[in-house]
Amino acid sequence: MNAKQTEPGRSPAPTTADEAGAPDEAPAMGIERIQAASVRTTGQAARTIRRLFDVARPGAVFSAPVKAGDRTLITASEVSVAMGIGMGMGAGGEAPSETGAGGGGGGGGLSMGRPVAVIAVGPDGLEVQPIVDPTKIALAFFTAAAAMFLAWQRSRAASRR
Amino acid sequence: MTRPIVIETRRGETVEVGPLRVTPETRVLLLRLPWGGWVWNRPSAVIVTGEGPERRIPIPDPWHGFRTLVGVLLALLAARWIVAFARQAIVIERDSSGG
């Protein structure tokens, strides 16, 4: 059975970059195409990284004021964003007629946001109300205590040997 | 020239709420790497003007304090662990060399 069956009247879509190119294209053209794509991708990556540093603005931490009855509320949150991008390309071949080129890239990121406090401005002045999550603190306390106890026991055992 | 590591206090745009003028203040830690980076931004205080002298009202963050305390304790434990293992390695080496 033909795996590349297509609908009538439609040409099969190219599946890889090699299939998309002309069949008799010189290998050097492939390298040039990869270099051009690499330049485009590098530009996009640089723009994305620049946008990462927008998080450093105070506007990313404090919300716009919201009216609630006779009070105006502003939320303050902690924001943390990390990102990394990597790229690589290469070309080579064994015989003079056999050349090849390839490139690849990848990236990853992490973002975290947590409400810290609510700033309330009312007729009686300004008030800062911290937002505390007791469940989170209790869970973190017991996890940290268990980790510290285990580490302390192992270091004691190591110093006794 | 942009610095690779930035730790600073930044002030945002002042917001007028009734008679008060509120200016947010944040602490920023910024790490620039060739192909990435890390930004940590947390609120530290609000500066209030309008009624009387300028006041700086800090934003309390119990979670931040707890996290810092746990971090310091874990770092001390890790240091103790490394020292204990290093001592053990020295003793084993001394014994195996017949000292």
PDB file of C-alpha atoms in Angstrom:
ATOM      1  CA  MET A   1       0.000   0.000   0.000  1.00  0.00           C
ATOM      2  CA  ASN A   2       1.245   3.453  -0.857  1.00  0.00           C
ATOM      3  CA  ALA A   3       1.976   5.411   2.294  1.00  0.00           C
ATOM      4  CA  LYS A   4       1.984   8.742   0.446  1.00  0.00           C
ATOM      5  CA  GLN A   5      -1.552   8.598  -0.907  1.00  0.00           C
ATOM      6  CA  THR A   6      -3.029  12.032  -1.510  1.00  0.00           C
ATOM      7  CA  GLU A   7      -6.467  13.427  -2.223  1.00  0.00           C
ATOM      8  CA  PRO A   8      -7.351  13.684  -5.904  1.00  0.00           C
ATOM      9  CA  GLY A   9      -6.307  16.982  -7.448  1.00  0.00           C
ATOM     10  CA  ARG A  10      -3.845  17.787  -4.674  1.00  0.00           C
ATOM     11  CA  SER A  11      -0.112  17.376  -4.900  1.00  0.00           C
ATOM     12  CA  PRO A  12       1.648  15.581  -2.050  1.00  0.00           C
ATOM     13  CA  ALA A  13       2.967  17.975   0.582  1.00  0.00           C
ATOM     14  CA  PRO A  14       6.731  17.869   1.130  1.00  0.00           C
ATOM     15  CA  THR A  15       7.582  16.247   4.434  1.00  0.00           C
ATOM     16  CA  THR A  16      11.195  17.273   4.934  1.00  0.00           C
ATOM     17  CA  ALA A  17      13.422  20.170   3.946  1.00  0.00           C
ATOM     18  CA  ASP A  18      15.258  17.954   1.453  1.00  0.00           C
ATOM     19  CA  GLU A  19      12.043  16.959  -0.279  1.00  0.00           C
ATOM     20  CA  ALA A  20      10.951  20.584  -0.442  1.00  0.00           C
ATOM     21  CA  GLY A  21      14.095  21.621  -2.302  1.00  0.00           C
ATOM     22  CA  ALA A  22      14.929  20.975  -5.937  1.00  0.00           C
ATOM     23  CA  PRO A  23      16.185  17.396  -6.435  1.00  0.00           C
ATOM     24  CA  ASP A  24      19.255  18.423  -8.398  1.00  0.00           C
ATOM     25  CA  GLU A  25      20.143  21.269  -6.006  1.00  0.00           C
ATOM     26  CA  ALA A  26      23.834  21.507  -5.210  1.00  0.00           C
ATOM     27  CA  PRO A  27      24.786  20.542  -1.628  1.00  0.00           C
ATOM     28  CA  ALA A  28      26.273  23.993  -1.129  1.00  0.00           C
ATOM     29  CA  MET A  29      22.778  25.477  -1.556  1.00  0.00           C
ATOM     30  CA  GLY A  30      21.624  23.331   1.349  1.00  0.00           C
ATOM     31  CA  ILE A  31      24.313  24.822   3.575  1.00  0.00           C
ATOM     32  CA  GLU A  32      23.358  28.336   2.473  1.00  0.00           C
ATOM     33  CA  ARG A  33      19.698  27.624   3.221  1.00  0.00           C
ATOM     34  CA  ILE A  34      20.593  26.352   6.681  1.00  0.00           C
ATOM     35  CA  GLN A  35      22.773  29.423   7.288  1.00  0.00           C
ATOM     36  CA  ALA A  36      19.925  31.734   6.242  1.00  0.00           C
ATOM     37  CA  ALA A  37      17.475  29.873   8.480  1.00  0.00           C
ATOM     38  CA  SER A  38      20.003  30.032  11.303  1.00  0.00           C
ATOM     39  CA  VAL A  39      20.297  33.834  10.937  1.00  0.00           C
ATOM     40  CA  ARG A  40      16.488  34.171  11.018  1.00  0.00           C
ATOM     41  CA  THR A  41      16.223  31.893  14.057  1.00  0.00           C
ATOM     42  CA  THR A  42      19.027  33.765  15.847  1.00  0.00           C
ATOM     43  CA  GLY A  43      17.140  37.037  15.318  1.00  0.00           C
ATOM     44  CA  GLN A  44      13.927  35.539  16.676  1.00  0.00           C
ATOM     45  CA  ALA A  45      15.791  34.094  19.674  1.00  0.00           C
ATOM     46  CA  ALA A  46      17.389  37.480  20.450  1.00  0.00           C
ATOM     47  CA  ARG A  47      13.962  39.175  20.336  1.00  0.00           C
ATOM     48  CA  THR A  48      12.486  36.528  22.657  1.00  0.00           C
ATOM     49  CA  ILE A  49      15.364  36.949  25.128  1.00  0.00           C
ATOM     50  CA  ARG A  50      14.902  40.763  25.070  1.00  0.00           C
ATOM     51  CA  ARG A  51      11.225  40.263  25.944  1.00  0.00           C
ATOM     52  CA  LEU A  52      12.280  38.103  28.892  1.00  0.00           C
ATOM     53  CA  PHE A  53      13.884  41.162  30.520  1.00  0.00           C
ATOM     54  CA  ASP A  54      10.581  43.094  30.310  1.00  0.00           C
ATOM     55  CA  VAL A  55       9.650  41.171  33.452  1.00  0.00           C
ATOM     56  CA  ALA A  56      12.209  43.294  35.333  1.00  0.00           C
ATOM     57  CA  ARG A  57       9.905  46.342  35.088  1.00  0.00           C
ATOM     58  CA  PRO A  58       7.989  47.285  38.278  1.00  0.00           C
ATOM     59  CA  GLY A  59       4.798  47.219  36.168  1.00  0.00           C
ATOM     60  CA  ALA A  60       5.152  43.441  35.923  1.00  0.00           C
ATOM     61  CA  VAL A  61       4.924  43.144  39.710  1.00  0.00           C
ATOM     62  CA  PHE A  62       2.198  45.662  40.639  1.00  0.00           C
ATOM     63  CA  SER A  63      -1.260  45.383  39.077  1.00  0.00           C
ATOM     64  CA  ALA A  64      -3.341  48.308  37.854  1.00  0.00           C
ATOM     65  CA  PRO A  65      -5.543  49.832  40.608  1.00  0.00           C
ATOM     66  CA  VAL A  66      -8.981  48.231  40.890  1.00  0.00           C
ATOM     67  CA  LYS A  67     -11.953  49.997  42.555  1.00  0.00           C
ATOM     68  CA  ALA A  68     -13.868  47.863  45.064  1.00  0.00           C
ATOM     69  CA  GLY A  69     -16.526  49.873  46.877  1.00  0.00           C
ATOM     70  CA  ASP A  70     -14.867  52.850  48.546  1.00  0.00           C
ATOM     71  CA  ARG A  71     -11.441  51.193  48.343  1.00  0.00           C
ATOM     72  CA  THR A  72      -8.835  50.951  45.622  1.00  0.00           C
ATOM     73  CA  LEU A  73      -6.830  47.733  45.512  1.00  0.00           C
ATOM     74  CA  ILE A  74      -3.412  47.077  44.008  1.00  0.00           C
ATOM     75  CA  THR A  75      -2.021  43.517  43.930  1.00  0.00           C
ATOM     76  CA  ALA A  76       1.715  42.977  44.361  1.00  0.00           C
ATOM     77  CA  SER A  77       3.160  39.714  43.062  1.00  0.00           C
ATOM     78  CA  GLU A  78       6.574  38.115  42.904  1.00  0.00           C
ATOM     79  CA  VAL A  79       7.581  37.166  39.360  1.00  0.00           C
ATOM     80  CA  SER A  80      10.432  34.950  38.257  1.00  0.00           C
ATOM     81  CA  VAL A  81      11.234  33.990  34.676  1.00  0.00           C
ATOM     82  CA  ALA A  82      14.168  31.979  33.322  1.00  0.00           C
ATOM     83  CA  MET A  83      14.915  30.998  29.767  1.00  0.00           C
ATOM     84  CA  GLY A  84      17.673  29.422  27.723  1.00  0.00           C
ATOM     85  CA  ILE A  85      18.115  28.796  24.030  1.00  0.00           C
ATOM     86  CA  GLY A  86      20.744  26.741  22.214  1.00  0.00           C
ATOM     87  CA  MET A  87      21.532  26.268  18.546  1.00  0.00           C
ATOM     88  CA  GLY A  88      24.036  24.457  16.449  1.00  0.00           C
ATOM     89  CA  MET A  89      24.834  23.688  12.836  1.00  0.00           C
ATOM     90  CA  GLY A  90      27.434  21.848  10.921  1.00  0.00           C
ATOM     91  CA  ALA A  91      28.468  20.621   7.511  1.00  0.00           C
ATOM     92  CA  GLY A  92      30.756  17.908   6.279  1.00  0.00           C
ATOM     93  CA  GLY A  93      31.169  14.778   4.240  1.00  0.00           C
ATOM     94  CA  GLU A  94      33.440  11.836   3.585  1.00  0.00           C
ATOM     95  CA  ALA A  95      34.132  11.987  -0.124  1.00  0.00           C
ATOM     96  CA  PRO A  96      34.434  15.179  -2.186  1.00  0.00           C
ATOM     97  CA  SER A  97      31.082  14.496  -3.810  1.00  0.00           C
ATOM     98  CA  GLU A  98      29.321  13.571  -0.596  1.00  0.00           C
ATOM     99  CA  THR A  99      28.563  16.580   1.502  1.00  0.00           C
ATOM    100  CA  GLY A 100      25.884  17.244   4.008  1.00  0.00           C
ATOM    101  CA  ALA A 101      24.744  19.897   6.369  1.00  0.00           C
ATOM    102  CA  GLY A 102      22.400  20.076   9.291  1.00  0.00           C
ATOM    103  CA  GLY A 103      21.344  22.232  12.129  1.00  0.00           C
ATOM    104  CA  GLY A 104      19.213  22.119  15.187  1.00  0.00           C
ATOM    105  CA  GLY A 105      18.161  24.064  18.175  1.00  0.00           C
ATOM    106  CA  GLY A 106      16.206  23.924  21.333  1.00  0.00           C
ATOM    107  CA  GLY A 107      15.140  25.973  24.245  1.00  0.00           C
ATOM    108  CA  GLY A 108      13.454  25.860  27.573  1.00  0.00           C
ATOM    109  CA  GLY A 109      11.960  28.202  30.058  1.00  0.00           C
ATOM    110  CA  LEU A 110      10.334  28.521  33.432  1.00  0.00           C
ATOM    111  CA  SER A 111       8.053  31.160  34.845  1.00  0.00           C
ATOM    112  CA  MET A 112       6.651  31.567  38.317  1.00  0.00           C
ATOM    113  CA  GLY A 113       4.271  34.066  39.826  1.00  0.00           C
ATOM    114  CA  ARG A 114       3.024  34.380  43.377  1.00  0.00           C
ATOM    115  CA  PRO A 115       0.785  37.008  44.973  1.00  0.00           C
ATOM    116  CA  VAL A 116       2.628  38.658  47.865  1.00  0.00           C
ATOM    117  CA  ALA A 117       0.349  41.379  49.177  1.00  0.00           C
ATOM    118  CA  VAL A 118      -2.670  43.535  48.521  1.00  0.00           C
ATOM    119  CA  ILE A 119      -2.336  47.298  48.879  1.00  0.00           C
ATOM    120  CA  ALA A 120      -5.683  48.807  49.863  1.00  0.00           C
ATOM    121  CA  VAL A 121      -6.262  52.553  49.765  1.00  0.00           C
ATOM    122  CA  GLY A 122      -9.469  53.657  51.449  1.00  0.00           C
ATOM    123  CA  PRO A 123     -10.932  56.550  53.408  1.00  0.00           C
ATOM    124  CA  ASP A 124      -8.833  55.541  56.438  1.00  0.00           C
ATOM    125  CA  GLY A 125      -5.540  55.622  54.498  1.00  0.00           C
ATOM    126  CA  LEU A 126      -3.261  53.021  52.981  1.00  0.00           C
ATOM    127  CA  GLU A 127      -2.983  49.469  54.256  1.00  0.00           C
ATOM    128  CA  VAL A 128      -0.659  46.673  53.102  1.00  0.00           C
ATOM    129  CA  GLN A 129      -2.122  43.221  53.677  1.00  0.00           C
ATOM    130  CA  PRO A 130       0.269  40.266  53.112  1.00  0.00           C
ATOM    131  CA  ILE A 131      -1.093  37.156  51.393  1.00  0.00           C
ATOM    132  CA  VAL A 132      -0.022  34.094  53.380  1.00  0.00           C
ATOM    133  CA  ASP A 133      -0.716  30.508  52.340  1.00  0.00           C
ATOM    134  CA  PRO A 134      -0.456  28.446  55.577  1.00  0.00           C
ATOM    135  CA  THR A 135      -0.801  25.107  53.737  1.00  0.00           C
ATOM    136  CA  LYS A 136       2.130  25.926  51.474  1.00  0.00           C
ATOM    137  CA  ILE A 137       4.291  27.059  54.396  1.00  0.00           C
ATOM    138  CA  ALA A 138       3.393  23.949  56.460  1.00  0.00           C
ATOM    139  CA  LEU A 139       4.158  21.595  53.554  1.00  0.00           C
ATOM    140  CA  ALA A 140       7.455  23.350  52.817  1.00  0.00           C
ATOM    141  CA  PHE A 141       8.375  23.305  56.529  1.00  0.00           C
ATOM    142  CA  PHE A 142       7.853  19.546  56.897  1.00  0.00           C
ATOM    143  CA  THR A 143       9.632  18.762  53.621  1.00  0.00           C
ATOM    144  CA  ALA A 144      12.595  20.968  54.536  1.00  0.00           C
ATOM    145  CA  ALA A 145      12.717  19.548  58.087  1.00  0.00           C
ATOM    146  CA  ALA A 146      12.748  15.965  56.748  1.00  0.00           C
ATOM    147  CA  ALA A 147      15.473  16.801  54.213  1.00  0.00           C
ATOM    148  CA  MET A 148      17.585  18.519  56.867  1.00  0.00           C
ATOM    149  CA  PHE A 149      17.152  15.632  59.315  1.00  0.00           C
ATOM    150  CA  LEU A 150      18.254  13.094  56.683  1.00  0.00           C
ATOM    151  CA  ALA A 151      21.234  15.235  55.644  1.00  0.00           C
ATOM    152  CA  TRP A 152      22.253  15.749  59.276  1.00  0.00           C
ATOM    153  CA  GLN A 153      22.028  11.990  60.006  1.00  0.00           C
ATOM    154  CA  ARG A 154      24.107  11.093  56.948  1.00  0.00           C
ATOM    155  CA  SER A 155      26.764  13.681  57.799  1.00  0.00           C
ATOM    156  CA  ARG A 156      26.879  12.344  61.400  1.00  0.00           C
ATOM    157  CA  ALA A 157      27.257   8.781  60.118  1.00  0.00           C
ATOM    158  CA  ALA A 158      30.011   9.896  57.753  1.00  0.00           C
ATOM    159  CA  SER A 159      31.935  11.694  60.491  1.00  0.00           C
ATOM    160  CA  ARG A 160      31.712   8.623  62.820  1.00  0.00           C
ATOM    161  CA  ARG A 161      33.194   6.224  60.232  1.00  0.00           C
TER     162      ARG A 161
ATOM    163  CA  MET B   1      27.538  48.227  28.394  1.00  0.00           C
ATOM    164  CA  THR B   2      24.928  45.916  29.887  1.00  0.00           C
ATOM    165  CA  ARG B   3      26.009  44.196  33.064  1.00  0.00           C
ATOM    166  CA  PRO B   4      25.600  40.398  33.245  1.00  0.00           C
ATOM    167  CA  ILE B   5      24.316  40.528  36.828  1.00  0.00           C
ATOM    168  CA  VAL B   6      22.061  43.320  38.081  1.00  0.00           C
ATOM    169  CA  ILE B   7      20.743  43.580  41.634  1.00  0.00           C
ATOM    170  CA  GLU B   8      18.886  46.814  42.213  1.00  0.00           C
ATOM    171  CA  THR B   9      15.812  48.579  43.559  1.00  0.00           C
ATOM    172  CA  ARG B  10      13.494  50.028  40.930  1.00  0.00           C
ATOM    173  CA  ARG B  11      10.604  52.431  41.243  1.00  0.00           C
ATOM    174  CA  GLY B  12       7.555  52.219  39.012  1.00  0.00           C
ATOM    175  CA  GLU B  13       5.031  54.771  37.825  1.00  0.00           C
ATOM    176  CA  THR B  14       3.220  56.756  40.495  1.00  0.00           C
ATOM    177  CA  VAL B  15      -0.494  56.044  40.812  1.00  0.00           C
ATOM    178  CA  GLU B  16      -2.860  58.684  42.197  1.00  0.00           C
ATOM    179  CA  VAL B  17      -5.489  57.178  44.473  1.00  0.00           C
ATOM    180  CA  GLY B  18      -7.657  59.883  46.004  1.00  0.00           C
ATOM    181  CA  PRO B  19      -5.409  62.321  47.827  1.00  0.00           C
ATOM    182  CA  LEU B  20      -2.518  59.857  47.933  1.00  0.00           C
ATOM    183  CA  ARG B  21       0.248  59.285  45.437  1.00  0.00           C
ATOM    184  CA  VAL B  22       1.503  55.692  45.549  1.00  0.00           C
ATOM    185  CA  THR B  23       4.816  54.705  43.946  1.00  0.00           C
ATOM    186  CA  PRO B  24       5.659  50.989  43.789  1.00  0.00           C
ATOM    187  CA  GLU B  25       9.196  49.834  44.552  1.00  0.00           C
ATOM    188  CA  THR B  26      10.637  46.460  43.561  1.00  0.00           C
ATOM    189  CA  ARG B  27      13.861  44.513  44.071  1.00  0.00           C
ATOM    190  CA  VAL B  28      15.176  43.029  40.870  1.00  0.00           C
ATOM    191  CA  LEU B  29      17.749  40.312  40.311  1.00  0.00           C
ATOM    192  CA  LEU B  30      18.672  40.006  36.655  1.00  0.00           C
ATOM    193  CA  LEU B  31      21.099  37.495  35.228  1.00  0.00           C
ATOM    194  CA  ARG B  32      22.035  37.911  31.578  1.00  0.00           C
ATOM    195  CA  LEU B  33      23.586  34.949  29.785  1.00  0.00           C
ATOM    196  CA  PRO B  34      24.676  34.759  26.124  1.00  0.00           C
ATOM    197  CA  TRP B  35      21.608  32.701  25.171  1.00  0.00           C
ATOM    198  CA  GLY B  36      19.153  33.246  27.952  1.00  0.00           C
ATOM    199  CA  GLY B  37      18.738  34.684  31.360  1.00  0.00           C
ATOM    200  CA  TRP B  38      16.900  34.821  34.626  1.00  0.00           C
ATOM    201  CA  VAL B  39      14.788  37.619  36.049  1.00  0.00           C
ATOM    202  CA  TRP B  40      13.511  37.667  39.613  1.00  0.00           C
ATOM    203  CA  ASN B  41      11.333  40.616  40.473  1.00  0.00           C
ATOM    204  CA  ARG B  42       9.599  41.015  43.821  1.00  0.00           C
ATOM    205  CA  PRO B  43       7.735  43.895  45.446  1.00  0.00           C
ATOM    206  CA  SER B  44       9.640  45.505  48.301  1.00  0.00           C
ATOM    207  CA  ALA B  45       7.693  48.627  49.320  1.00  0.00           C
ATOM    208  CA  VAL B  46       5.318  51.392  48.363  1.00  0.00           C
ATOM    209  CA  ILE B  47       6.243  55.055  48.662  1.00  0.00           C
ATOM    210  CA  VAL B  48       3.284  57.148  49.776  1.00  0.00           C
ATOM    211  CA  THR B  49       3.099  60.913  49.415  1.00  0.00           C
ATOM    212  CA  GLY B  50       0.243  63.387  49.481  1.00  0.00           C
ATOM    213  CA  GLU B  51      -0.719  63.528  53.140  1.00  0.00           C
ATOM    214  CA  GLY B  52       2.224  64.686  55.209  1.00  0.00           C
ATOM    215  CA  PRO B  53       5.827  63.677  54.575  1.00  0.00           C
ATOM    216  CA  GLU B  54       6.868  60.888  52.225  1.00  0.00           C
ATOM    217  CA  ARG B  55       6.441  57.472  53.823  1.00  0.00           C
ATOM    218  CA  ARG B  56       8.019  54.200  52.725  1.00  0.00           C
ATOM    219  CA  ILE B  57       5.782  51.281  53.681  1.00  0.00           C
ATOM    220  CA  PRO B  58       7.585  47.921  53.293  1.00  0.00           C
ATOM    221  CA  ILE B  59       5.641  44.975  51.873  1.00  0.00           C
ATOM    222  CA  PRO B  60       5.945  42.060  54.299  1.00  0.00           C
ATOM    223  CA  ASP B  61       6.593  38.666  52.718  1.00  0.00           C
ATOM    224  CA  PRO B  62       6.672  35.830  55.296  1.00  0.00           C
ATOM    225  CA  TRP B  63       7.229  33.230  52.580  1.00  0.00           C
ATOM    226  CA  HIS B  64      10.382  35.012  51.402  1.00  0.00           C
ATOM    227  CA  GLY B  65      11.761  35.047  54.958  1.00  0.00           C
ATOM    228  CA  PHE B  66      10.962  31.366  55.457  1.00  0.00           C
ATOM    229  CA  ARG B  67      12.528  30.454  52.123  1.00  0.00           C
ATOM    230  CA  THR B  68      15.714  32.391  52.953  1.00  0.00           C
ATOM    231  CA  LEU B  69      15.973  30.712  56.374  1.00  0.00           C
ATOM    232  CA  VAL B  70      15.547  27.217  54.880  1.00  0.00           C
ATOM    233  CA  GLY B  71      18.089  28.037  52.166  1.00  0.00           C
ATOM    234  CA  VAL B  72      20.708  29.148  54.705  1.00  0.00           C
ATOM    235  CA  LEU B  73      20.117  26.039  56.868  1.00  0.00           C
ATOM    236  CA  LEU B  74      20.359  23.713  53.865  1.00  0.00           C
ATOM    237  CA  ALA B  75      23.576  25.437  52.739  1.00  0.00           C
ATOM    238  CA  LEU B  76      25.086  24.988  56.241  1.00  0.00           C
ATOM    239  CA  LEU B  77      24.084  21.315  56.271  1.00  0.00           C
ATOM    240  CA  ALA B  78      25.517  20.773  52.807  1.00  0.00           C
ATOM    241  CA  ALA B  79      28.798  22.398  53.907  1.00  0.00           C
ATOM    242  CA  ARG B  80      28.926  20.141  56.986  1.00  0.00           C
ATOM    243  CA  TRP B  81      28.241  17.096  54.828  1.00  0.00           C
ATOM    244  CA  ILE B  82      31.011  17.990  52.373  1.00  0.00           C
ATOM    245  CA  VAL B  83      33.499  18.520  55.232  1.00  0.00           C
ATOM    246  CA  ALA B  84      32.543  15.156  56.799  1.00  0.00           C
ATOM    247  CA  PHE B  85      32.990  13.295  53.522  1.00  0.00           C
ATOM    248  CA  ALA B  86      36.274  15.045  52.795  1.00  0.00           C
ATOM    249  CA  ARG B  87      37.609  14.043  56.226  1.00  0.00           C
ATOM    250  CA  GLN B  88      36.481  10.460  55.616  1.00  0.00           C
ATOM    251  CA  ALA B  89      38.249  10.406  52.244  1.00  0.00           C
ATOM    252  CA  ILE B  90      41.481  11.688  53.843  1.00  0.00           C
ATOM    253  CA  VAL B  91      41.314   8.959  56.540  1.00  0.00           C
ATOM    254  CA  ILE B  92      40.710   6.202  53.938  1.00  0.00           C
ATOM    255  CA  GLU B  93      43.635   7.450  51.838  1.00  0.00           C
ATOM    256  CA  ARG B  94      45.917   7.576  54.892  1.00  0.00           C
ATOM    257  CA  ASP B  95      44.921   4.009  55.915  1.00  0.00           C
ATOM    258  CA  SER B  96      45.395   2.597  52.422  1.00  0.00           C
ATOM    259  CA  SER B  97      48.863   4.173  52.122  1.00  0.00           C
ATOM    260  CA  GLY B  98      49.851   2.415  55.395  1.00  0.00           C
ATOM    261  CA  GLY B  99      50.353   5.555  57.442  1.00  0.00           C
TER     262      GLY B  99
END
